[in-house]
mmCIF file of C-alpha atoms and ligand atoms in Angstrom:
data_model
loop_
_atom_site.group_PDB
_atom_site.id
_atom_site.type_symbol
_atom_site.label_atom_id
_atom_site.label_comp_id
_atom_site.label_asym_id
_atom_site.label_seq_id
_atom_site.Cartn_x
_atom_site.Cartn_y
_atom_site.Cartn_z
ATOM 1 C CA UNK A 888 -106.154 -0.912 173.184
ATOM 2 C CA UNK A 889 -104.203 2.253 173.412
ATOM 3 C CA UNK A 890 -100.850 1.942 171.704
ATOM 4 C CA UNK A 891 -98.188 1.101 174.115
ATOM 5 C CA UNK A 892 -100.356 0.260 177.127
ATOM 6 C CA UNK A 893 -101.492 -3.246 176.081
ATOM 7 C CA UNK A 894 -98.573 -4.755 177.967
ATOM 8 C CA UNK A 895 -98.950 -2.512 180.986
ATOM 9 C CA UNK A 896 -100.332 -4.506 183.866
ATOM 10 C CA UNK A 897 -103.047 -2.986 186.112
ATOM 11 C CA UNK A 898 -104.000 -4.895 189.219
ATOM 12 C CA UNK A 899 -107.638 -4.819 190.411
ATOM 13 C CA UNK A 900 -107.839 -6.207 194.007
ATOM 14 C CA UNK A 901 -111.338 -6.881 195.166
ATOM 15 C CA UNK A 902 -114.497 -5.548 193.739
ATOM 16 C CA UNK A 903 -114.705 -2.533 191.340
ATOM 17 C CA UNK A 904 -117.419 -0.956 189.301
ATOM 18 C CA UNK A 905 -118.050 -2.863 186.016
ATOM 19 C CA UNK A 906 -117.612 0.042 183.740
ATOM 20 C CA UNK A 907 -114.139 0.772 185.224
ATOM 21 C CA UNK A 908 -113.113 -2.932 184.804
ATOM 22 C CA UNK A 909 -114.331 -2.823 181.085
ATOM 23 C CA UNK A 910 -112.501 0.452 180.339
ATOM 24 C CA UNK A 911 -109.294 -0.594 181.949
ATOM 25 C CA UNK A 912 -109.475 -4.062 180.360
ATOM 26 C CA UNK A 913 -109.829 -2.408 176.818
ATOM 27 C CA UNK A 914 -106.585 -0.411 177.384
ATOM 28 C CA UNK A 915 -104.314 -2.547 179.723
ATOM 29 C CA UNK A 916 -103.575 -5.991 180.789
ATOM 30 C CA UNK A 917 -105.791 -6.518 183.845
ATOM 31 C CA UNK A 918 -104.887 -8.844 186.719
ATOM 32 C CA UNK A 919 -107.708 -9.500 189.365
ATOM 33 C CA UNK A 920 -107.134 -10.859 192.832
ATOM 34 C CA UNK A 921 -109.608 -11.190 195.638
ATOM 35 C CA UNK A 922 -107.977 -8.687 197.937
ATOM 36 C CA UNK A 923 -104.851 -6.501 198.136
ATOM 37 C CA UNK A 924 -102.548 -9.260 199.558
ATOM 38 C CA UNK A 925 -99.082 -9.752 197.848
ATOM 39 C CA UNK A 926 -99.338 -13.502 198.775
ATOM 40 C CA UNK A 927 -101.972 -13.779 196.017
ATOM 41 C CA UNK A 928 -99.446 -12.599 193.295
ATOM 42 C CA UNK A 929 -96.796 -14.814 191.722
ATOM 43 C CA UNK A 930 -93.200 -13.277 191.959
ATOM 44 C CA UNK A 931 -93.347 -12.571 188.171
ATOM 45 C CA UNK A 932 -96.577 -10.709 188.500
ATOM 46 C CA UNK A 933 -95.272 -8.749 191.519
ATOM 47 C CA UNK A 934 -92.516 -7.334 189.075
ATOM 48 C CA UNK A 935 -95.102 -6.539 186.525
ATOM 49 C CA UNK A 936 -97.810 -4.457 188.303
ATOM 50 C CA UNK A 937 -97.440 -0.833 187.235
ATOM 51 C CA UNK A 938 -101.028 0.415 188.333
ATOM 52 C CA UNK A 939 -103.684 -0.296 190.788
ATOM 53 C CA UNK A 940 -107.360 0.416 190.279
ATOM 54 C CA UNK A 941 -109.282 -0.205 193.592
ATOM 55 C CA UNK A 942 -111.913 0.723 196.025
ATOM 56 C CA UNK A 943 -110.287 -1.243 198.911
ATOM 57 C CA UNK A 944 -107.535 -0.960 201.418
ATOM 58 C CA UNK A 945 -104.119 -0.319 199.924
ATOM 59 C CA UNK A 946 -101.591 -0.413 202.811
ATOM 60 C CA UNK A 947 -97.965 0.839 202.911
ATOM 61 C CA UNK A 948 -96.857 -2.813 202.988
ATOM 62 C CA UNK A 949 -98.816 -3.658 199.745
ATOM 63 C CA UNK A 950 -97.328 -0.506 198.103
ATOM 64 C CA UNK A 951 -93.808 -1.630 199.082
ATOM 65 C CA UNK A 952 -94.405 -5.171 197.724
ATOM 66 C CA UNK A 953 -94.763 -3.853 194.183
ATOM 67 C CA UNK A 954 -91.493 -2.441 192.886
ATOM 68 C CA UNK A 955 -92.759 -1.182 189.541
ATOM 69 C CA UNK A 956 -95.949 0.333 190.953
ATOM 70 C CA UNK A 957 -96.540 3.974 189.633
ATOM 71 C CA UNK A 958 -100.172 4.711 190.245
ATOM 72 C CA UNK A 959 -103.033 3.851 192.406
ATOM 73 C CA UNK A 960 -106.328 4.980 191.048
ATOM 74 C CA UNK A 961 -108.868 4.912 193.839
ATOM 75 C CA UNK A 962 -112.574 4.823 193.292
ATOM 76 C CA UNK A 963 -114.221 7.386 195.549
ATOM 77 C CA UNK A 964 -113.629 10.867 196.615
ATOM 78 C CA UNK A 965 -112.598 9.760 200.093
ATOM 79 C CA UNK A 966 -109.164 7.900 199.883
ATOM 80 C CA UNK A 967 -108.572 7.099 203.656
ATOM 81 C CA UNK A 968 -108.407 3.470 202.689
ATOM 82 C CA UNK A 969 -105.161 4.136 200.644
ATOM 83 C CA UNK A 970 -101.969 5.072 202.472
ATOM 84 C CA UNK A 971 -101.553 8.074 200.327
ATOM 85 C CA UNK A 972 -98.902 9.677 202.370
ATOM 86 C CA UNK A 973 -96.675 6.471 202.105
ATOM 87 C CA UNK A 974 -97.361 6.350 198.333
ATOM 88 C CA UNK A 975 -96.426 10.059 197.721
ATOM 89 C CA UNK A 976 -93.195 9.418 199.659
ATOM 90 C CA UNK A 977 -92.320 6.527 197.585
ATOM 91 C CA UNK A 978 -93.131 8.435 194.197
ATOM 92 C CA UNK A 979 -96.347 6.665 193.674
ATOM 93 C CA UNK A 980 -99.212 8.629 192.335
ATOM 94 C CA UNK A 981 -102.634 8.360 193.885
ATOM 95 C CA UNK A 982 -105.776 9.644 192.300
ATOM 96 C CA UNK A 983 -109.296 9.836 193.673
ATOM 97 C CA UNK A 984 -112.688 10.731 192.083
ATOM 98 C CA UNK A 985 -113.641 14.206 193.018
ATOM 99 C CA UNK A 986 -116.122 16.672 191.439
ATOM 100 C CA UNK A 987 -118.153 13.976 189.513
ATOM 101 C CA UNK A 988 -119.993 13.069 192.667
ATOM 102 C CA UNK A 989 -120.260 16.391 194.256
ATOM 103 C CA UNK A 990 -123.895 17.274 193.415
ATOM 104 C CA UNK A 991 -125.159 13.794 193.864
ATOM 105 C CA UNK A 992 -123.659 13.522 197.609
ATOM 106 C CA UNK A 993 -125.022 17.013 198.362
ATOM 107 C CA UNK A 994 -128.369 16.008 197.184
ATOM 108 C CA UNK A 995 -128.373 12.892 199.371
ATOM 109 C CA UNK A 996 -127.181 14.979 202.303
ATOM 110 C CA UNK A 997 -130.200 17.321 202.141
ATOM 111 C CA UNK A 998 -132.416 14.220 201.525
ATOM 112 C CA UNK A 999 -131.012 12.619 204.702
ATOM 113 C CA UNK A 1000 -131.457 15.878 206.613
ATOM 114 C CA UNK A 1001 -135.094 16.212 205.661
ATOM 115 C CA UNK A 1002 -135.650 12.487 206.408
ATOM 116 C CA UNK A 1003 -134.206 12.951 209.930
ATOM 117 C CA UNK A 1004 -136.030 16.249 210.721
ATOM 118 C CA UNK A 1005 -139.338 15.537 209.150
ATOM 119 C CA UNK A 1006 -139.452 11.645 209.560
ATOM 120 C CA UNK A 1007 -140.388 10.897 205.974
ATOM 121 C CA UNK A 1008 -139.303 7.320 206.027
ATOM 122 C CA UNK A 1009 -141.334 6.640 209.292
ATOM 123 C CA UNK A 1010 -144.404 8.520 207.705
ATOM 124 C CA UNK A 1011 -144.161 6.378 204.630
ATOM 125 C CA UNK A 1012 -144.020 3.232 206.884
ATOM 126 C CA UNK A 1013 -147.123 4.454 208.633
ATOM 127 C CA UNK A 1014 -148.962 4.696 205.267
ATOM 128 C CA UNK A 1015 -147.718 1.211 204.141
ATOM 129 C CA UNK A 1016 -148.670 -0.443 207.295
ATOM 130 C CA UNK A 1017 -152.268 0.754 206.814
ATOM 131 C CA UNK A 1018 -152.106 2.995 209.911
ATOM 132 C CA UNK A 1019 -153.302 6.129 208.032
ATOM 133 C CA UNK A 1020 -156.586 4.177 207.471
ATOM 134 C CA UNK A 1021 -156.708 2.593 210.791
ATOM 135 C CA UNK A 1022 -155.291 5.187 213.207
ATOM 136 C CA UNK A 1023 -155.422 8.421 211.132
ATOM 137 C CA UNK A 1024 -152.854 11.016 210.312
ATOM 138 C CA UNK A 1025 -149.229 10.469 211.056
ATOM 139 C CA UNK A 1026 -148.315 12.490 214.101
ATOM 140 C CA UNK A 1027 -147.016 16.003 213.617
ATOM 141 C CA UNK A 1028 -143.333 15.973 213.596
ATOM 142 C CA UNK A 1029 -141.728 17.619 216.721
ATOM 143 C CA UNK A 1030 -138.787 18.814 214.335
ATOM 144 C CA UNK A 1031 -138.643 21.181 211.459
ATOM 145 C CA UNK A 1032 -135.976 22.710 209.305
ATOM 146 C CA UNK A 1033 -137.601 26.192 209.833
ATOM 147 C CA UNK A 1034 -135.530 28.286 212.067
ATOM 148 C CA UNK A 1035 -132.539 25.903 212.116
ATOM 149 C CA UNK A 1036 -128.915 27.012 211.910
ATOM 150 C CA UNK A 1037 -126.538 24.732 210.157
ATOM 151 C CA UNK A 1038 -122.835 24.061 210.659
ATOM 152 C CA UNK A 1039 -120.720 22.133 208.184
ATOM 153 C CA UNK A 1040 -117.716 20.135 209.352
ATOM 154 C CA UNK A 1041 -115.536 19.771 206.258
ATOM 155 C CA UNK A 1042 -116.029 22.656 203.980
ATOM 156 C CA UNK A 1043 -114.622 21.026 200.817
ATOM 157 C CA UNK A 1044 -116.280 20.687 197.287
ATOM 158 C CA UNK A 1045 -119.217 18.602 198.792
ATOM 159 C CA UNK A 1046 -119.549 20.940 201.825
ATOM 160 C CA UNK A 1047 -119.922 23.847 199.541
ATOM 161 C CA UNK A 1048 -122.558 22.286 197.476
ATOM 162 C CA UNK A 1049 -124.456 21.318 200.626
ATOM 163 C CA UNK A 1050 -124.120 24.988 201.907
ATOM 164 C CA UNK A 1051 -125.555 26.229 198.631
ATOM 165 C CA UNK A 1052 -128.576 24.002 199.072
ATOM 166 C CA UNK A 1053 -129.010 24.920 202.694
ATOM 167 C CA UNK A 1054 -128.860 28.634 201.809
ATOM 168 C CA UNK A 1055 -131.728 27.920 199.266
ATOM 169 C CA UNK A 1056 -133.743 26.277 202.150
ATOM 170 C CA UNK A 1057 -133.256 29.540 204.060
ATOM 171 C CA UNK A 1058 -130.742 28.250 206.634
ATOM 172 C CA UNK A 1059 -127.777 30.235 207.749
ATOM 173 C CA UNK A 1060 -124.601 28.377 207.403
ATOM 174 C CA UNK A 1061 -121.156 28.401 209.145
ATOM 175 C CA UNK A 1062 -118.342 25.826 209.153
ATOM 176 C CA UNK A 1063 -115.203 24.403 210.736
ATOM 177 C CA UNK A 1064 -112.182 23.260 208.853
ATOM 178 C CA UNK A 1065 -108.557 23.377 210.125
ATOM 179 C CA UNK A 1066 -108.244 26.615 208.271
ATOM 180 C CA UNK A 1067 -110.729 29.066 206.630
ATOM 181 C CA UNK A 1068 -111.410 28.163 203.099
ATOM 182 C CA UNK A 1069 -110.478 30.803 200.569
ATOM 183 C CA UNK A 1070 -113.466 32.099 198.746
ATOM 184 C CA UNK A 1071 -116.071 30.601 201.198
ATOM 185 C CA UNK A 1072 -118.375 33.477 202.373
ATOM 186 C CA UNK A 1073 -119.604 31.580 205.503
ATOM 187 C CA UNK A 1074 -118.470 32.348 209.101
ATOM 188 C CA UNK A 1075 -115.556 29.997 210.098
ATOM 189 C CA UNK A 1076 -115.101 28.575 213.662
ATOM 190 C CA UNK A 1077 -111.635 27.654 214.752
ATOM 191 C CA UNK A 1078 -112.857 24.428 216.580
ATOM 192 C CA UNK A 1079 -115.579 21.834 216.038
ATOM 193 C CA UNK A 1080 -116.860 22.337 219.633
ATOM 194 C CA UNK A 1081 -117.287 26.036 218.817
ATOM 195 C CA UNK A 1082 -119.060 25.450 215.653
ATOM 196 C CA UNK A 1083 -121.382 22.903 217.289
ATOM 197 C CA UNK A 1084 -122.142 25.349 220.188
ATOM 198 C CA UNK A 1085 -123.189 28.039 217.624
ATOM 199 C CA UNK A 1086 -125.656 25.882 215.481
ATOM 200 C CA UNK A 1087 -128.299 23.269 216.092
ATOM 201 C CA UNK A 1088 -127.766 21.323 212.913
ATOM 202 C CA UNK A 1089 -124.254 19.823 212.363
ATOM 203 C CA UNK A 1090 -123.527 18.181 209.068
ATOM 204 C CA UNK A 1091 -120.261 16.247 208.778
ATOM 205 C CA UNK A 1092 -118.669 15.883 205.295
ATOM 206 C CA UNK A 1093 -115.218 15.476 206.939
ATOM 207 C CA UNK A 1094 -112.885 12.797 205.434
ATOM 208 C CA UNK A 1095 -111.584 9.959 207.293
ATOM 209 C CA UNK A 1096 -108.180 9.433 208.722
ATOM 210 C CA UNK A 1097 -106.022 10.163 211.861
ATOM 211 C CA UNK A 1098 -106.722 13.892 211.933
ATOM 212 C CA UNK A 1099 -110.660 13.475 212.129
ATOM 213 C CA UNK A 1100 -110.756 10.166 214.214
ATOM 214 C CA UNK A 1101 -113.846 10.350 216.587
ATOM 215 C CA UNK A 1102 -113.790 14.279 216.299
ATOM 216 C CA UNK A 1103 -117.603 14.214 216.767
ATOM 217 C CA UNK A 1104 -117.493 13.095 220.404
ATOM 218 C CA UNK A 1105 -119.477 13.565 223.519
ATOM 219 C CA UNK A 1106 -118.242 17.196 224.044
ATOM 220 C CA UNK A 1107 -119.272 18.059 220.429
ATOM 221 C CA UNK A 1108 -122.706 16.514 220.931
ATOM 222 C CA UNK A 1109 -123.215 18.311 224.161
ATOM 223 C CA UNK A 1110 -122.298 21.637 222.455
ATOM 224 C CA UNK A 1111 -124.848 20.969 219.720
ATOM 225 C CA UNK A 1112 -127.444 20.745 222.455
ATOM 226 C CA UNK A 1113 -130.980 19.391 223.022
ATOM 227 C CA UNK A 1114 -132.395 20.665 219.884
ATOM 228 C CA UNK A 1115 -129.385 19.374 218.015
ATOM 229 C CA UNK A 1116 -129.519 17.314 214.691
ATOM 230 C CA UNK A 1117 -126.397 15.603 213.675
ATOM 231 C CA UNK A 1118 -126.001 14.404 209.940
ATOM 232 C CA UNK A 1119 -123.104 12.361 208.670
ATOM 233 C CA UNK A 1120 -122.393 11.956 205.048
ATOM 234 C CA UNK A 1121 -118.599 11.821 205.206
ATOM 235 C CA UNK A 1122 -116.954 8.936 207.169
ATOM 236 C CA UNK A 1123 -118.049 6.778 210.048
ATOM 237 C CA UNK A 1124 -114.630 7.015 211.622
ATOM 238 C CA UNK A 1125 -115.118 10.744 212.334
ATOM 239 C CA UNK A 1126 -117.805 9.868 215.008
ATOM 240 C CA UNK A 1127 -117.565 8.308 218.407
ATOM 241 C CA UNK A 1128 -120.599 6.063 217.634
ATOM 242 C CA UNK A 1129 -121.128 4.815 221.184
ATOM 243 C CA UNK A 1130 -121.147 8.508 222.407
ATOM 244 C CA UNK A 1131 -123.637 9.349 219.630
ATOM 245 C CA UNK A 1132 -125.856 6.548 220.574
ATOM 246 C CA UNK A 1133 -125.924 7.621 224.190
ATOM 247 C CA UNK A 1134 -126.485 11.212 223.252
ATOM 248 C CA UNK A 1135 -129.578 10.216 221.084
ATOM 249 C CA UNK A 1136 -130.928 7.909 223.808
ATOM 250 C CA UNK A 1137 -130.613 10.287 226.621
ATOM 251 C CA UNK A 1138 -131.715 13.431 224.867
ATOM 252 C CA UNK A 1139 -128.355 15.278 224.769
ATOM 253 C CA UNK A 1140 -129.304 15.757 221.067
ATOM 254 C CA UNK A 1141 -132.538 15.426 219.158
ATOM 255 C CA UNK A 1142 -131.895 13.257 216.205
ATOM 256 C CA UNK A 1143 -129.244 12.040 213.838
ATOM 257 C CA UNK A 1144 -129.100 11.029 210.069
ATOM 258 C CA UNK A 1145 -126.347 8.728 209.162
ATOM 259 C CA UNK A 1146 -125.191 7.460 205.778
ATOM 260 C CA UNK A 1147 -121.737 6.233 206.924
ATOM 261 C CA UNK A 1148 -120.506 3.982 209.730
ATOM 262 C CA UNK A 1149 -117.279 2.951 211.177
ATOM 263 C CA UNK A 1150 -117.461 -0.752 210.352
ATOM 264 C CA UNK A 1151 -119.555 -0.902 207.293
ATOM 265 C CA UNK A 1152 -121.738 -2.705 206.398
ATOM 266 C CA UNK A 1153 -122.142 -3.471 210.117
ATOM 267 C CA UNK A 1154 -124.310 -0.850 211.839
ATOM 268 C CA UNK A 1155 -124.130 -0.879 215.702
ATOM 269 C CA UNK A 1156 -127.169 -2.314 217.365
ATOM 270 C CA UNK A 1157 -127.306 0.638 219.711
ATOM 271 C CA UNK A 1158 -127.907 2.913 216.690
ATOM 272 C CA UNK A 1159 -130.307 0.525 214.985
ATOM 273 C CA UNK A 1160 -132.442 0.434 218.329
ATOM 274 C CA UNK A 1161 -133.113 4.186 218.160
ATOM 275 C CA UNK A 1162 -135.977 5.667 216.392
ATOM 276 C CA UNK A 1163 -134.417 9.199 216.344
ATOM 277 C CA UNK A 1164 -131.703 7.943 213.928
ATOM 278 C CA UNK A 1165 -132.400 7.906 210.246
ATOM 279 C CA UNK A 1166 -130.044 5.321 208.803
ATOM 280 C CA UNK A 1167 -128.945 4.836 205.193
ATOM 281 C CA UNK A 1168 -126.574 2.146 203.731
ATOM 282 C CA UNK A 1169 -123.846 4.519 202.457
ATOM 283 C CA UNK A 1170 -125.683 5.695 199.286
ATOM 284 C CA UNK A 1171 -124.381 9.251 199.095
ATOM 285 C CA UNK A 1172 -122.909 8.869 195.523
ATOM 286 C CA UNK A 1173 -124.852 5.648 194.698
ATOM 287 C CA UNK A 1174 -126.869 6.376 191.519
ATOM 288 C CA UNK A 1175 -126.156 4.668 188.139
ATOM 289 C CA UNK A 1176 -125.191 7.991 186.654
ATOM 290 C CA UNK A 1177 -122.664 9.187 189.245
ATOM 291 C CA UNK A 1178 -121.065 5.708 189.896
ATOM 292 C CA UNK A 1179 -120.453 5.452 186.113
ATOM 293 C CA UNK A 1180 -118.857 8.992 186.108
ATOM 294 C CA UNK A 1181 -116.629 7.971 189.018
ATOM 295 C CA UNK A 1182 -115.669 4.639 187.263
ATOM 296 C CA UNK A 1183 -114.793 6.516 184.113
ATOM 297 C CA UNK A 1184 -112.512 8.847 186.099
ATOM 298 C CA UNK A 1185 -110.624 5.928 187.584
ATOM 299 C CA UNK A 1186 -109.916 4.763 184.084
ATOM 300 C CA UNK A 1187 -109.271 8.256 182.680
ATOM 301 C CA UNK A 1188 -106.572 8.659 185.318
ATOM 302 C CA UNK A 1189 -104.801 5.480 184.225
ATOM 303 C CA UNK A 1190 -105.141 6.443 180.634
ATOM 304 C CA UNK A 1191 -103.667 9.813 181.098
ATOM 305 C CA UNK A 1192 -100.835 8.639 183.463
ATOM 306 C CA UNK A 1193 -99.620 5.947 180.959
ATOM 307 C CA UNK A 1194 -100.195 8.177 177.942
ATOM 308 C CA UNK A 1195 -98.857 11.460 179.155
ATOM 309 C CA UNK A 1196 -97.268 10.854 182.589
ATOM 310 C CA UNK A 1197 -99.696 13.047 184.349
ATOM 311 C CA UNK A 1198 -102.820 12.452 186.455
ATOM 312 C CA UNK A 1199 -106.135 14.153 186.149
ATOM 313 C CA UNK A 1200 -107.138 14.245 189.806
ATOM 314 C CA UNK A 1201 -104.035 13.530 191.975
ATOM 315 C CA UNK A 1202 -104.621 13.695 195.681
ATOM 316 C CA UNK A 1203 -102.509 16.348 197.578
ATOM 317 C CA UNK A 1204 -100.195 13.758 199.167
ATOM 318 C CA UNK A 1205 -98.937 12.767 195.719
ATOM 319 C CA UNK A 1206 -99.372 15.973 193.778
ATOM 320 C CA UNK A 1207 -95.635 16.246 193.426
ATOM 321 C CA UNK A 1208 -95.195 12.857 191.976
ATOM 322 C CA UNK A 1209 -93.646 12.750 188.512
ATOM 323 C CA UNK A 1210 -93.553 9.740 186.322
ATOM 324 C CA UNK A 1211 -90.220 8.048 186.663
ATOM 325 C CA UNK A 1212 -88.333 6.612 183.806
ATOM 326 C CA UNK A 1213 -88.849 2.858 183.810
ATOM 327 C CA UNK A 1214 -86.027 0.773 185.359
HETATM 328 C C1 8YV B 1840 -118.508 5.537 197.533
HETATM 329 C C2 8YV B 1840 -117.681 7.506 199.007
HETATM 330 O O1 8YV B 1840 -119.545 4.914 198.091
HETATM 331 O O2 8YV B 1840 -116.589 8.705 197.257
HETATM 332 C C3 8YV B 1840 -116.537 8.190 198.326
HETATM 333 O O3 8YV B 1840 -115.665 8.648 199.218
HETATM 334 O O4 8YV B 1840 -117.689 7.286 200.179
HETATM 335 C C4 8YV B 1840 -118.547 6.880 198.043
HETATM 336 O O5 8YV B 1840 -118.920 7.692 197.052
HETATM 337 C C5 8YV B 1840 -117.258 4.758 197.949
HETATM 338 O O6 8YV B 1840 -116.082 5.313 197.421
HETATM 339 C C6 8YV B 1840 -117.340 3.333 197.297
HETATM 340 O O7 8YV B 1840 -116.399 2.499 197.648
#
């Protein structure tokens, strides 16, 4: 155990990566509960929790219920499940796990794009079903990456890593963020509809939350057009899934590749029914290598916070938070 942290209580609500649990358990006193519900903690315990490590929803009410809480170390780069603004306003640090998953998620995005456009999962299913022998070659795909123009919604670290890969594939790239990204040498569009209208391949890496709720709607899909391909590797909440299912069914756009959904792990039946949708079960960062690096960063943030009073990867909403003297 680290000197001085063995009596520091870290709460782990719900499931968490085993390596994070192991690392945190080696340095701190760990309390585990089924979900982030204060009713599951004794009054004593409520007064002891100084840190949370989680990959689940952490609400404002839960933060308020824990008077000694100093830090929430969230697993994942997206932290829409944590009320980070509230935490920041209460002087509670929130950390996420950026950088260590960037290249993995970008790899997955390109895989999903190619699967969607060139129908590789369906071609493999053809082979496995014996149809290559019984019926002959898999039909030529109507879609190709050749000649496509890509637009990225959410040009952060992962967006840039996807853009680099798209460039290597020979596709011109442009993007939409609220503001142009300093140092990004790609054309910026002031609105998502404008971006969609100027490309035929829209890739969303946008984070979840109120600002992006159902941002990809009927109007965006119409602007993308009948050759349009939509890829989502960010968050399901950024898409109007019903509008997307209709757009895929009625030919408003050509195809979609989705790794994320609004109500995971439930995937809407109207998307499952479509053969021009390529669907993955949220595997963007899901390799042993990358998930272990994410778990390590959760533990490293807690270690650094309690040893030195600073976090390695604070989210912007809590970047101002300083460690308070203990009451
Ligand atoms: C993880 C993710 O699947 O990092 C993110 O934001 O969506 C994924 O890498 C997720 O965090 C696991 O809960």
